[in-house]
Coordinates of C-alpha atoms and ligand atoms in Angstrom, one line a residue:
M258 CA -3.8 -34.3 5.5
A259 CA -0.6 -36.3 5.9
T260 CA -0.8 -39.2 8.4
D261 CA 1.4 -37.5 10.9
D262 CA -0.7 -34.4 10.9
K263 CA -3.9 -36.5 11.1
D264 CA -2.4 -38.2 14.2
L265 CA -1.4 -34.8 15.7
F266 CA -4.9 -33.5 15.3
K267 CA -6.4 -36.6 16.8
K268 CA -4.1 -36.2 19.8
I269 CA -5.1 -32.6 20.2
V270 CA -8.8 -33.4 20.1
S271 CA -8.4 -36.2 22.7
H272 CA -6.2 -34.0 24.9
A273 CA -9.0 -31.3 24.8
K274 CA -11.5 -33.9 26.1
E275 CA -9.3 -35.7 28.6
Y276 CA -8.0 -32.6 30.3
G277 CA -11.3 -30.7 30.6
F278 CA -11.1 -28.2 27.7
V279 CA -13.8 -29.4 25.3
F280 CA -16.5 -32.1 25.5
P281 CA -19.0 -33.3 22.9
S282 CA -22.4 -31.8 23.7
S283 CA -24.8 -34.0 25.7
E284 CA -22.3 -36.8 25.4
I285 CA -24.3 -39.2 27.7
Y286 CA -26.8 -39.3 24.8
D287 CA -23.9 -39.9 22.3
G288 CA -23.5 -36.3 21.5
L289 CA -25.0 -33.8 19.1
Q290 CA -23.1 -33.4 15.8
A291 CA -21.1 -30.2 15.5
V292 CA -22.1 -28.9 19.0
Y293 CA -19.6 -28.8 21.8
D294 CA -19.3 -27.8 25.5
Y295 CA -16.3 -26.2 27.1
G296 CA -15.0 -27.8 30.3
P297 CA -13.5 -26.1 33.3
Y298 CA -10.1 -25.2 31.7
G299 CA -11.7 -24.6 28.2
A300 CA -14.2 -22.2 29.7
E301 CA -11.3 -20.2 31.3
L302 CA -9.2 -20.2 28.2
K303 CA -12.1 -19.1 26.0
K304 CA -13.0 -16.4 28.4
N305 CA -9.4 -15.1 28.5
L306 CA -9.4 -15.0 24.6
K307 CA -12.7 -13.1 24.5
D308 CA -11.6 -10.7 27.2
L309 CA -8.4 -10.0 25.4
W310 CA -10.3 -9.3 22.1
W311 CA -12.8 -7.1 23.9
Q312 CA -10.2 -5.1 25.7
S313 CA -8.0 -4.7 22.7
M314 CA -11.0 -3.5 20.6
T315 CA -12.7 -1.2 23.2
R316 CA -9.8 -0.1 25.5
L317 CA -7.0 0.3 23.0
N318 CA -9.2 2.2 20.4
E319 CA -10.9 5.2 21.9
N320 CA -13.3 5.2 18.9
V321 CA -14.6 1.7 19.4
V322 CA -17.4 1.0 21.8
G323 CA -19.2 -2.3 22.8
L324 CA -22.7 -3.7 22.3
D325 CA -24.5 -6.8 23.5
A326 CA -27.5 -7.3 21.2
A327 CA -30.1 -10.1 21.4
I328 CA -29.8 -13.3 19.4
F329 CA -33.5 -13.0 18.3
M330 CA -34.1 -10.1 15.9
H331 CA -37.1 -8.9 13.9
P332 CA -37.6 -11.3 11.0
L333 CA -37.3 -8.4 8.5
T334 CA -33.7 -8.0 9.6
W335 CA -32.8 -11.1 7.7
K336 CA -34.8 -10.3 4.7
A337 CA -33.0 -6.9 4.5
S338 CA -29.5 -8.4 5.1
G339 CA -30.0 -10.9 2.2
H340 CA -29.7 -14.0 4.5
V341 CA -33.3 -15.3 3.8
D342 CA -32.7 -15.3 0.0
S343 CA -29.0 -16.0 -0.3
F344 CA -27.4 -17.4 2.8
N345 CA -27.1 -20.7 1.0
D346 CA -24.4 -23.3 0.5
P347 CA -24.5 -25.6 -2.5
M348 CA -24.9 -29.2 -1.4
I349 CA -24.5 -32.5 -3.2
D350 CA -25.0 -36.2 -2.1
N351 CA -23.1 -39.2 -3.1
K352 CA -25.7 -41.9 -4.0
D353 CA -23.5 -44.8 -2.9
S354 CA -22.2 -43.6 0.5
K355 CA -25.3 -41.5 1.1
K356 CA -22.9 -38.8 2.4
R357 CA -23.6 -35.1 2.0
Y358 CA -21.0 -32.6 0.9
R359 CA -20.7 -28.9 0.2
A360 CA -20.0 -28.9 -3.5
D361 CA -17.6 -26.0 -3.2
N362 CA -15.6 -27.8 -0.5
L363 CA -15.3 -30.9 -2.6
I364 CA -13.8 -28.9 -5.4
E365 CA -11.6 -26.9 -3.1
D366 CA -10.2 -30.1 -1.6
Y367 CA -9.6 -31.4 -5.1
A368 CA -7.7 -28.2 -6.0
Q369 CA -5.6 -28.5 -2.9
R370 CA -4.6 -32.1 -4.0
L371 CA -3.7 -30.8 -7.5
E372 CA -1.6 -28.1 -6.0
A373 CA 0.2 -30.7 -3.8
E374 CA 0.9 -32.6 -6.9
G375 CA 2.6 -29.6 -8.5
K376 CA -0.3 -28.8 -10.8
A377 CA -0.9 -25.2 -9.5
D378 CA -2.2 -23.9 -12.9
Q379 CA -4.8 -26.6 -13.2
A380 CA -5.9 -26.0 -9.6
K381 CA -6.3 -22.3 -10.2
A382 CA -8.3 -22.9 -13.4
V383 CA -10.7 -25.2 -11.5
L384 CA -11.2 -22.7 -8.7
T385 CA -11.8 -19.8 -11.1
E386 CA -14.4 -21.9 -13.0
M387 CA -16.1 -22.9 -9.7
N388 CA -16.3 -19.3 -8.6
Q389 CA -17.8 -18.1 -11.9
L390 CA -20.4 -20.9 -11.7
L391 CA -21.2 -20.1 -8.1
E392 CA -21.5 -16.4 -8.9
A393 CA -23.9 -17.1 -11.7
E394 CA -25.7 -19.8 -9.6
K395 CA -25.2 -22.4 -12.4
L396 CA -25.6 -25.4 -10.2
G397 CA -26.1 -27.9 -13.1
E398 CA -22.7 -26.8 -14.5
L399 CA -21.1 -27.0 -11.1
R400 CA -22.1 -30.7 -11.0
E401 CA -20.7 -31.2 -14.5
L402 CA -17.4 -29.7 -13.3
I403 CA -17.3 -32.3 -10.5
V404 CA -18.1 -35.1 -12.8
R405 CA -15.7 -33.9 -15.5
E406 CA -12.8 -33.7 -13.1
N407 CA -13.7 -37.1 -11.8
I408 CA -14.0 -35.9 -8.2
T409 CA -15.0 -38.9 -6.1
C410 CA -16.6 -39.3 -2.7
P411 CA -13.8 -40.0 -0.1
I412 CA -16.0 -42.7 1.5
S413 CA -17.4 -44.7 -1.5
G414 CA -14.7 -43.7 -4.0
T415 CA -17.4 -43.2 -6.7
A416 CA -18.6 -40.2 -8.7
N417 CA -22.2 -41.2 -8.5
W418 CA -23.5 -37.8 -7.5
T419 CA -27.0 -36.2 -7.1
E420 CA -27.8 -32.8 -8.5
V421 CA -26.4 -29.8 -6.6
R422 CA -29.0 -27.9 -4.6
Q423 CA -28.9 -24.7 -2.5
F424 CA -29.4 -25.1 1.2
N425 CA -30.2 -22.2 3.5
L426 CA -28.0 -22.2 6.6
M427 CA -30.3 -20.3 9.0
F428 CA -32.1 -22.1 11.9
S429 CA -35.6 -20.9 12.5
T430 CA -38.0 -21.2 15.4
E431 CA -41.3 -19.7 16.4
V432 CA -42.2 -16.9 18.9
G433 CA -45.6 -16.6 20.5
S434 CA -47.5 -19.0 22.7
V435 CA -50.6 -19.3 20.6
A436 CA -50.1 -21.4 17.5
E437 CA -52.1 -19.2 15.2
D438 CA -50.3 -16.0 16.3
A439 CA -46.8 -17.6 16.3
S440 CA -44.4 -16.1 13.8
K441 CA -41.3 -17.5 12.4
I442 CA -38.0 -16.0 13.6
Y443 CA -34.4 -16.9 13.0
L444 CA -31.4 -17.6 15.2
R445 CA -28.9 -15.1 14.1
P446 CA -26.3 -16.5 11.7
E447 CA -23.9 -13.6 12.4
T448 CA -23.7 -11.0 15.1
A449 CA -23.1 -8.1 12.7
Q450 CA -26.8 -7.3 12.0
G451 CA -27.3 -6.6 15.7
I452 CA -24.7 -3.9 15.3
F453 CA -26.2 -2.4 12.1
V454 CA -29.7 -2.0 13.5
N455 CA -28.3 -0.3 16.6
F456 CA -25.9 1.9 14.6
L457 CA -27.7 5.3 15.2
S458 CA -28.6 4.6 18.8
V459 CA -25.0 3.8 19.6
Q460 CA -23.7 6.7 17.7
K461 CA -26.0 9.2 19.5
T462 CA -25.8 7.8 23.0
A463 CA -22.0 7.3 23.0
R464 CA -21.6 10.6 21.1
M465 CA -19.4 8.9 18.5
K466 CA -18.1 10.6 15.4
V467 CA -17.4 8.8 12.1
P468 CA -15.0 7.0 11.9
F469 CA -16.0 4.8 14.8
G470 CA -16.6 1.2 15.5
I471 CA -19.0 -1.1 17.5
A472 CA -17.7 -4.3 18.9
Q473 CA -19.7 -7.3 19.9
I474 CA -19.2 -10.9 21.2
G475 CA -22.1 -13.3 20.9
K476 CA -23.5 -16.6 19.8
A477 CA -24.3 -17.3 16.1
F478 CA -26.0 -20.3 14.6
R479 CA -25.6 -22.0 11.2
N480 CA -27.0 -25.2 10.0
E481 CA -23.7 -26.3 8.4
I482 CA -24.1 -29.0 5.8
V483 CA -21.0 -30.8 6.8
A484 CA -19.7 -30.3 10.2
R485 CA -16.1 -31.4 10.4
Q486 CA -12.9 -30.9 12.2
F487 CA -14.1 -30.6 15.8
I488 CA -14.8 -27.0 16.9
F489 CA -13.6 -25.6 13.6
R490 CA -17.1 -25.8 12.1
M491 CA -19.9 -25.9 14.5
R492 CA -23.7 -25.3 14.3
E493 CA -23.6 -23.1 17.4
F494 CA -20.6 -21.0 17.8
E495 CA -19.4 -17.6 19.0
Q496 CA -18.3 -14.6 17.0
M497 CA -16.4 -11.6 17.9
E498 CA -17.2 -8.9 15.4
M499 CA -16.4 -5.2 15.0
Q500 CA -18.1 -3.0 12.5
F501 CA -16.2 0.2 11.7
F502 CA -18.2 3.0 10.2
V503 CA -16.3 5.3 7.8
R504 CA -16.8 8.1 5.3
P505 CA -17.6 6.7 1.8
G506 CA -14.4 6.7 -0.2
T507 CA -12.1 6.1 2.7
E508 CA -13.1 2.4 3.2
M509 CA -10.0 0.9 1.4
Q510 CA -7.6 2.7 3.7
W511 CA -9.5 1.5 6.8
Y512 CA -9.7 -2.0 5.3
E513 CA -5.9 -2.1 5.1
H514 CA -5.6 -0.6 8.5
W515 CA -7.8 -3.2 10.2
R516 CA -6.2 -6.1 8.2
D517 CA -2.8 -5.0 9.6
V518 CA -4.0 -4.5 13.1
R519 CA -5.7 -7.9 13.2
V520 CA -2.7 -9.8 11.8
R521 CA -0.5 -8.1 14.5
W522 CA -3.0 -9.2 17.1
H523 CA -2.7 -12.8 16.2
K524 CA 1.1 -12.6 16.2
A525 CA 1.1 -10.9 19.6
L526 CA -0.8 -14.0 21.0
G527 CA 2.3 -16.0 20.1
I528 CA 1.3 -17.4 16.7
P529 CA 4.4 -17.6 14.5
A530 CA 4.3 -15.5 11.3
D531 CA 4.9 -18.5 9.1
N532 CA 1.7 -20.1 10.4
L533 CA -0.5 -17.2 9.4
R534 CA -1.3 -16.1 5.9
I535 CA -3.7 -13.8 4.1
H536 CA -6.1 -15.1 1.5
P537 CA -7.9 -12.4 -0.5
H538 CA -11.3 -13.5 -1.8
E539 CA -11.8 -14.0 -5.5
K540 CA -15.6 -14.4 -5.1
L541 CA -17.0 -11.5 -3.2
A542 CA -20.2 -11.7 -1.1
H543 CA -23.1 -9.7 -2.3
Y544 CA -22.4 -6.9 0.2
A545 CA -18.6 -6.6 -0.2
N546 CA -16.2 -4.6 -2.4
A547 CA -13.1 -6.2 -0.8
A548 CA -12.6 -9.2 1.4
L549 CA -9.9 -11.4 2.8
D550 CA -9.4 -14.2 5.3
I551 CA -6.7 -14.4 7.8
E552 CA -5.7 -18.1 7.8
F553 CA -3.9 -20.3 10.3
K554 CA -2.0 -23.4 9.5
F555 CA -4.0 -26.0 11.4
P556 CA -2.8 -29.7 11.3
F557 CA -5.4 -30.1 8.5
G558 CA -4.0 -27.2 6.4
F559 CA -4.3 -23.4 6.2
K560 CA -7.9 -22.4 7.1
E561 CA -9.8 -19.3 7.9
I562 CA -9.9 -17.9 11.4
E563 CA -10.9 -14.4 10.7
G564 CA -12.6 -12.4 7.9
I565 CA -11.9 -8.8 7.1
H566 CA -14.6 -7.4 4.8
S567 CA -15.3 -4.0 3.3
R568 CA -19.1 -4.2 3.4
T569 CA -19.8 -0.8 1.7
D570 CA -23.1 0.9 2.7
Y571 CA -25.1 -2.2 1.7
D572 CA -26.4 -3.3 5.1
L573 CA -27.3 0.2 6.4
K574 CA -29.0 1.1 3.1
R575 CA -31.0 -2.2 3.1
H576 CA -32.1 -1.6 6.7
Q577 CA -33.1 1.9 5.7
E578 CA -35.2 0.5 2.8
F579 CA -36.9 -2.2 4.9
S580 CA -37.4 -0.2 8.1
K581 CA -38.2 3.1 6.3
K582 CA -36.0 4.8 8.9
K583 CA -33.2 7.0 7.7
Q584 CA -29.7 5.7 8.5
N585 CA -27.9 8.9 7.6
Y586 CA -25.1 10.3 9.6
F587 CA -24.6 14.1 9.7
D588 CA -20.9 14.7 9.4
N589 CA -20.4 18.2 11.1
D590 CA -16.7 18.1 10.4
L591 CA -17.2 17.8 6.7
N592 CA -19.7 20.6 6.7
E593 CA -17.4 22.9 8.6
E594 CA -14.8 22.3 5.9
G595 CA -17.5 23.7 3.5
K596 CA -18.0 20.4 1.7
P597 CA -21.5 19.8 0.6
Y598 CA -21.8 16.1 1.2
G599 CA -21.8 16.0 5.0
N600 CA -24.9 13.9 5.2
Y601 CA -24.4 10.3 4.2
V602 CA -24.9 6.6 5.0
P603 CA -21.5 5.4 6.2
Y604 CA -19.5 2.6 4.7
V605 CA -18.5 -0.3 6.9
V606 CA -15.3 -2.3 7.4
E607 CA -15.8 -5.4 9.4
T608 CA -13.4 -7.6 11.4
S609 CA -15.0 -11.0 12.2
V610 CA -13.3 -13.7 14.1
G611 CA -14.8 -16.9 15.6
A612 CA -14.0 -17.4 19.3
D613 CA -14.1 -21.2 18.9
R614 CA -11.7 -21.1 15.9
L615 CA -9.4 -18.8 17.8
F616 CA -9.6 -21.3 20.7
L617 CA -8.7 -24.2 18.3
M618 CA -5.8 -22.2 16.8
T619 CA -4.5 -21.4 20.3
L620 CA -4.7 -25.0 21.4
C621 CA -3.0 -26.3 18.2
N622 CA -0.3 -23.7 18.6
A623 CA 0.3 -24.5 22.3
Y624 CA 0.3 -28.4 22.1
T625 CA 3.9 -29.4 22.5
E626 CA 5.5 -32.8 22.6
E627 CA 9.2 -33.0 23.5
T628 CA 11.7 -35.5 24.7
V629 CA 13.5 -34.6 28.0
G630 CA 16.3 -36.2 30.0
E631 CA 19.3 -38.2 28.9
G632 CA 20.0 -41.9 28.3
D633 CA 17.7 -44.2 30.4
Q634 CA 16.1 -41.1 32.0
Q635 CA 14.7 -40.0 28.6
K636 CA 11.0 -39.5 28.5
E637 CA 8.3 -37.9 26.4
R638 CA 6.7 -34.8 27.9
I639 CA 3.5 -33.1 26.7
Y640 CA 2.6 -29.6 27.7
L641 CA 0.5 -26.7 26.5
K642 CA 2.8 -23.7 25.8
L643 CA 0.0 -21.1 26.3
H644 CA 0.9 -17.5 26.7
P645 CA 0.7 -16.9 30.5
A646 CA -1.9 -14.2 30.0
L647 CA -4.2 -16.8 28.3
A648 CA -3.5 -19.8 30.5
P649 CA -6.6 -21.0 32.3
V650 CA -4.8 -21.5 35.6
K651 CA -1.9 -19.1 36.4
A652 CA -0.3 -21.0 39.2
A653 CA -0.6 -24.1 41.2
I654 CA 0.4 -24.3 44.9
F655 CA 1.7 -27.6 46.3
P656 CA 2.8 -28.7 49.7
L657 CA 5.7 -31.1 49.2
V658 CA 4.0 -33.6 51.6
K659 CA 0.6 -33.7 53.4
K660 CA 2.0 -33.2 56.9
D661 CA 4.1 -31.2 59.3
G662 CA 2.3 -28.0 58.7
L663 CA 3.2 -27.8 55.0
P664 CA -0.4 -27.9 53.8
E665 CA -1.4 -25.0 56.1
K666 CA 1.6 -23.0 54.9
A667 CA 0.7 -23.7 51.3
M668 CA -3.0 -22.9 52.0
S669 CA -2.0 -19.5 53.4
I670 CA -0.1 -18.6 50.2
F671 CA -3.1 -19.8 48.2
N672 CA -5.5 -17.6 50.2
D673 CA -3.2 -14.6 49.8
L674 CA -2.9 -14.9 46.0
R675 CA -6.4 -16.2 45.0
Y676 CA -7.9 -12.7 44.8
D677 CA -5.4 -11.6 42.2
F678 CA -5.1 -14.7 40.0
N679 CA -6.9 -17.9 39.0
I680 CA -4.8 -20.4 41.0
I681 CA -5.3 -23.8 42.4
Y682 CA -4.1 -25.8 45.5
E683 CA -3.3 -29.5 45.2
E684 CA -1.9 -31.9 47.7
Q685 CA -2.7 -35.4 46.2
Q686 CA -0.1 -37.6 44.5
T687 CA 3.6 -37.2 44.1
I688 CA 4.9 -33.8 43.3
G689 CA 6.2 -35.0 39.9
K690 CA 2.7 -36.1 39.0
R691 CA 1.3 -32.8 40.1
Y692 CA 3.8 -31.0 37.9
T693 CA 2.8 -33.2 34.9
R694 CA -0.8 -32.5 35.4
Q695 CA -0.3 -28.7 35.4
D696 CA 1.9 -29.0 32.2
L697 CA -1.0 -30.7 30.5
I698 CA -3.4 -27.8 31.2
G699 CA -0.7 -25.2 30.5
T700 CA -0.2 -23.7 34.0
P701 CA 2.9 -21.5 33.7
F702 CA 4.0 -21.7 37.3
C703 CA 4.0 -24.3 40.0
I704 CA 4.9 -23.2 43.6
A705 CA 6.2 -25.9 46.0
V706 CA 6.2 -25.4 49.7
D707 CA 8.8 -27.5 51.5
Y708 CA 10.5 -27.7 54.9
E709 CA 12.8 -24.8 54.1
T710 CA 9.7 -22.7 53.6
L711 CA 8.9 -23.1 57.3
E712 CA 12.3 -21.8 58.1
N713 CA 12.8 -18.9 55.8
D714 CA 9.6 -18.1 54.0
T715 CA 10.9 -19.0 50.6
V716 CA 9.3 -21.4 48.0
T717 CA 10.4 -23.0 44.8
I718 CA 8.8 -21.8 41.7
R719 CA 8.9 -24.1 38.6
Y720 CA 8.5 -22.7 35.1
R721 CA 6.4 -24.8 32.7
D722 CA 8.4 -24.3 29.5
T723 CA 11.9 -24.8 30.8
M724 CA 11.0 -26.9 33.9
E725 CA 13.6 -24.8 35.7
Q726 CA 13.2 -24.2 39.4
K727 CA 14.1 -21.1 41.3
R728 CA 13.9 -20.3 45.0
V729 CA 12.0 -17.1 45.7
P730 CA 10.7 -15.3 48.8
I731 CA 6.9 -15.7 49.3
S732 CA 6.7 -12.0 49.4
A733 CA 8.0 -11.8 45.7
L734 CA 5.3 -14.2 44.3
R735 CA 2.6 -11.7 43.5
E736 CA 5.0 -9.6 41.5
E737 CA 6.7 -12.6 39.8
I738 CA 3.4 -14.1 38.6
G739 CA 1.7 -10.8 38.0
R740 CA 4.5 -9.6 35.6
E741 CA 4.2 -12.7 33.4
V742 CA 0.4 -13.1 33.3
S743 CA -0.4 -9.5 32.6
V744 CA -2.3 -8.9 29.3
S745 CA -0.2 -5.8 28.9
N746 CA 2.6 -8.2 27.7
I747 CA 0.3 -8.8 24.7
F748 CA -0.9 -5.2 24.3
K749 CA 2.6 -3.8 24.1
N750 CA 3.3 -6.0 21.0
L751 CA 0.3 -4.6 19.1
Ligands
ATP1035 P1 -16.3 -20.6 6.2 O1 -15.9 -20.2 4.8 O2 -15.3 -21.4 7.0 O3 -17.7 -21.2 6.3 P2 -17.3 -18.0 6.5 O4 -16.5 -17.3 5.5 O5 -18.7 -18.4 6.3 O6 -16.5 -19.3 7.1 P3 -17.7 -15.7 8.1 O7 -19.2 -15.6 7.7 O8 -16.8 -14.7 7.5 O9 -17.2 -17.2 7.9 O10 -17.6 -15.7 9.7 C1 -16.6 -15.0 10.3 C2 -15.9 -16.0 11.3 O11 -16.8 -16.7 12.1 C3 -15.0 -17.0 10.6 O12 -13.8 -16.5 10.3 C4 -14.9 -18.1 11.7 O13 -13.9 -17.8 12.6 C5 -16.3 -18.0 12.4 N1 -17.2 -19.0 11.9 C6 -18.0 -19.0 10.8 N2 -18.7 -20.1 10.7 C7 -18.3 -20.9 11.8 C8 -18.7 -22.2 12.2 N3 -19.6 -22.9 11.6 N4 -18.1 -22.7 13.3 C9 -17.2 -22.0 14.0 N5 -16.8 -20.8 13.6 C10 -17.4 -20.2 12.5

């Protein structure tokens, strides 16, 4: 990361803490690594992002329905899904700094440096070799690759490495109050399996026909080896996943469909096309026949925000095998067409995005520093250029001064609008300071009540991005705000 970008990221992280978006978990005890809490404005922003995802999945697609499955699942679920045996990351320790790394991340970072030095071919060769070794689980040779390329620890600067070992990322706990009867269960590392085990119940009760999808938002837990970069990699996080069940043989066409839909969705949120890219996987997971990441250009480089995976019939078949319950779908439409194969286990195309990474992308994209004013009056301004539909607070109502009936008038406007929008009323400090504070949390409109308001029922409305002010009748406020903050502004760009 270039120094400027490092500084920028530091500023964004401290902005998030200072203005009530994200706090380190249990901070009075010095925090818990890779776990974070969302403050008042962060909680609103995250909820808006989740609602938007939920609505665009379930409302805009008549063949996608929702589900809210439990975090705890029968332990066999994770045996069937392959997580018990192979949800591992290769880890390696540096003996001098005692720091632990993911071996693949060390090599990927090295390849990125090679690429930056114009050695793209060498970078590609290293990555290909790494993928082959990971695929074949040749951990000894993976270590040799690290040593051969002289990849050193960023802290100690040495290549004094331990062996590479596999580390399972699932957290486990025990259910049952009597020690002898207690059995080991896992905290789900992905929400997807809750969808798979409910596939037939959902299909029958919601009377769905293949192709159809099931969407779910929920917590997931991974004991990440290296937790870095703020809320980018957490041990407790939230996923928004949609599994789309299709006829075997049609999965590639749906894979491409959902890839395009999801890229459009990110752009509709206001992410510039240049800051998004698609990264097809070279090394496929055991369950996939095609996979790609949608990446965003964070200040620390292009990194995954969402995965699109063609998961074949792997999961349903494995659950069928372990539960001994048939997972077949009887496709009446196919039988009507006289085709003999109307009874099958569907294939699955998955879209999987992290709510926290989406939040971080939104914050990085919105954080804006600019110089305003001329000559001596020049000053730096920081604001969050959030899409009004996502902004935690939609409008702030200020009386110009705390006397002469202005607070009462402002309060009556606040009381009238509060049922429609998340708005706040503020009367402390100078009006300039109050504007600045709203800029810092990304409030798109500030409404000021002054002496003229008492005469003719008009107020000034100030726009966050341009700082322009306009006089409008109080009676026009609901429409003026409503038009801008409506999620349909995003939906119509999908
Ligand atoms: P990575 O390669 O970054 O570890 P992954 O490929 O393991 O991610 P998936 O299993 O595809 O991730 O999970 C889907 C999405 O869930 C990711 O795109 C990301 O947005 C989110 N996600 C995964 N792991 C984490 C984590 N530790 N913290 C926050 N979000 C996560």
